[in-house]
Amino acid sequence: MANYSLETQNYIDLLSKNYYYLDNNGGQNLLKFGDKHKDIIQSLCENQTTIVVKGRQIGSTTLLTAYIVEYCRKFPNTNVMVVAPNYMSEIDIIKRIGEHAENNHKVNNTIMTRSAYSIIFSNGSEIHTLYNKPKKKIDVFFISEMAY
């Protein structure tokens, strides 16, 4: 097992105890992380850029959408841009981010406005799709499935 930094371990603990995904039967399951997921979190905490080369359906989008909610909570007034191969994929990611934020009652970050293309939190953080074309400085790019 890798030796993770305190910041990484705090994110792992926070995400695995407070965020969940819906299974195929609609049941809620807390996030569980393998070593590869923990390595992704470590890279996000320690690097300005993280590129994840991976197979499909390993839970990385679920992990990253929960991470983005927590990042926006930790850093108020953050502007996130979601970029995907098409606007429907962007809308799906915004939906998943919104579900994480709304379903996690321990996250003190109220959604003020939510649409198919954007989420605006009470602390000033905003998440938009490229399709929405916000005219703001972007602090974080969430680029998904670009080898689609």
PDB file of C-alpha atoms in Angstrom, residues 77-145:
ATOM      1  CA  ASN A  77     -15.199  31.402  -5.414  1.00  0.00           C
ATOM      2  CA  THR A  78     -13.715  28.605  -7.532  1.00  0.00           C
ATOM      3  CA  ASN A  79     -14.828  28.454 -11.169  1.00  0.00           C
ATOM      4  CA  VAL A  80     -14.878  24.964 -12.694  1.00  0.00           C
ATOM      5  CA  MET A  81     -15.357  24.212 -16.392  1.00  0.00           C
ATOM      6  CA  VAL A  82     -16.649  20.753 -17.379  1.00  0.00           C
ATOM      7  CA  VAL A  83     -15.540  19.642 -20.841  1.00  0.00           C
ATOM      8  CA  ALA A  84     -16.649  16.372 -22.443  1.00  0.00           C
ATOM      9  CA  PRO A  85     -16.924  15.014 -25.994  1.00  0.00           C
ATOM     10  CA  ASN A  86     -20.487  16.324 -26.329  1.00  0.00           C
ATOM     11  CA  TYR A  87     -22.876  18.515 -24.407  1.00  0.00           C
ATOM     12  CA  MET A  88     -24.991  15.541 -23.236  1.00  0.00           C
ATOM     13  CA  SER A  89     -21.933  14.084 -21.479  1.00  0.00           C
ATOM     14  CA  GLU A  90     -21.287  17.489 -19.903  1.00  0.00           C
ATOM     15  CA  ILE A  91     -24.894  17.623 -18.683  1.00  0.00           C
ATOM     16  CA  ASP A  92     -24.509  14.137 -17.172  1.00  0.00           C
ATOM     17  CA  ILE A  93     -21.407  15.235 -15.257  1.00  0.00           C
ATOM     18  CA  ILE A  94     -23.172  18.387 -13.970  1.00  0.00           C
ATOM     19  CA  LYS A  95     -26.076  16.168 -12.877  1.00  0.00           C
ATOM     20  CA  ARG A  96     -23.728  13.836 -10.985  1.00  0.00           C
ATOM     21  CA  ILE A  97     -21.919  16.746  -9.315  1.00  0.00           C
ATOM     22  CA  GLY A  98     -25.288  18.201  -8.272  1.00  0.00           C
ATOM     23  CA  GLU A  99     -26.417  14.861  -6.856  1.00  0.00           C
ATOM     24  CA  HIS A 100     -23.250  14.613  -4.781  1.00  0.00           C
ATOM     25  CA  ALA A 101     -23.743  18.127  -3.431  1.00  0.00           C
ATOM     26  CA  GLU A 102     -27.464  17.753  -2.700  1.00  0.00           C
ATOM     27  CA  ASN A 103     -27.328  14.254  -1.227  1.00  0.00           C
ATOM     28  CA  ASN A 104     -24.423  14.869   1.109  1.00  0.00           C
ATOM     29  CA  HIS A 105     -25.879  16.616   4.135  1.00  0.00           C
ATOM     30  CA  LYS A 106     -22.461  16.897   5.775  1.00  0.00           C
ATOM     31  CA  VAL A 107     -21.218  19.194   3.034  1.00  0.00           C
ATOM     32  CA  ASN A 108     -21.791  22.763   4.140  1.00  0.00           C
ATOM     33  CA  ASN A 109     -22.091  24.100   0.637  1.00  0.00           C
ATOM     34  CA  THR A 110     -25.628  24.916  -0.371  1.00  0.00           C
ATOM     35  CA  ILE A 111     -26.553  24.983  -4.033  1.00  0.00           C
ATOM     36  CA  MET A 112     -28.042  28.371  -4.840  1.00  0.00           C
ATOM     37  CA  THR A 113     -28.788  27.719  -8.520  1.00  0.00           C
ATOM     38  CA  ARG A 114     -28.753  24.502 -10.521  1.00  0.00           C
ATOM     39  CA  SER A 115     -29.536  23.992 -14.178  1.00  0.00           C
ATOM     40  CA  ALA A 116     -28.628  21.345 -16.715  1.00  0.00           C
ATOM     41  CA  TYR A 117     -25.552  23.401 -17.634  1.00  0.00           C
ATOM     42  CA  SER A 118     -24.340  24.896 -14.351  1.00  0.00           C
ATOM     43  CA  ILE A 119     -24.278  24.810 -10.560  1.00  0.00           C
ATOM     44  CA  ILE A 120     -23.709  27.872  -8.393  1.00  0.00           C
ATOM     45  CA  PHE A 121     -22.921  27.333  -4.713  1.00  0.00           C
ATOM     46  CA  SER A 122     -23.651  29.690  -1.820  1.00  0.00           C
ATOM     47  CA  ASN A 123     -19.911  30.256  -1.239  1.00  0.00           C
ATOM     48  CA  GLY A 124     -19.467  31.724  -4.720  1.00  0.00           C
ATOM     49  CA  SER A 125     -18.044  28.611  -6.384  1.00  0.00           C
ATOM     50  CA  GLU A 126     -19.481  27.853  -9.820  1.00  0.00           C
ATOM     51  CA  ILE A 127     -19.413  24.839 -12.125  1.00  0.00           C
ATOM     52  CA  HIS A 128     -20.310  25.291 -15.798  1.00  0.00           C
ATOM     53  CA  THR A 129     -20.278  23.239 -18.962  1.00  0.00           C
ATOM     54  CA  LEU A 130     -18.352  24.390 -21.998  1.00  0.00           C
ATOM     55  CA  TYR A 131     -21.718  24.464 -23.776  1.00  0.00           C
ATOM     56  CA  ASN A 132     -22.891  27.120 -21.281  1.00  0.00           C
ATOM     57  CA  LYS A 133     -19.920  29.376 -22.235  1.00  0.00           C
ATOM     58  CA  PRO A 134     -19.520  31.332 -18.988  1.00  0.00           C
ATOM     59  CA  LYS A 135     -17.546  34.542 -19.291  1.00  0.00           C
ATOM     60  CA  LYS A 136     -15.453  34.035 -16.161  1.00  0.00           C
ATOM     61  CA  LYS A 137     -11.901  33.127 -15.311  1.00  0.00           C
ATOM     62  CA  ILE A 138     -11.647  29.330 -15.070  1.00  0.00           C
ATOM     63  CA  ASP A 139      -9.706  27.940 -12.093  1.00  0.00           C
ATOM     64  CA  VAL A 140     -10.234  24.206 -12.701  1.00  0.00           C
ATOM     65  CA  PHE A 141     -10.883  22.256 -15.894  1.00  0.00           C
ATOM     66  CA  PHE A 142     -12.651  18.896 -15.565  1.00  0.00           C
ATOM     67  CA  ILE A 143     -12.020  17.188 -18.904  1.00  0.00           C
ATOM     68  CA  SER A 144     -13.726  13.819 -19.223  1.00  0.00           C
ATOM     69  CA  GLU A 145     -13.405  10.892 -21.626  1.00  0.00           C
TER      70      GLU A 145
END
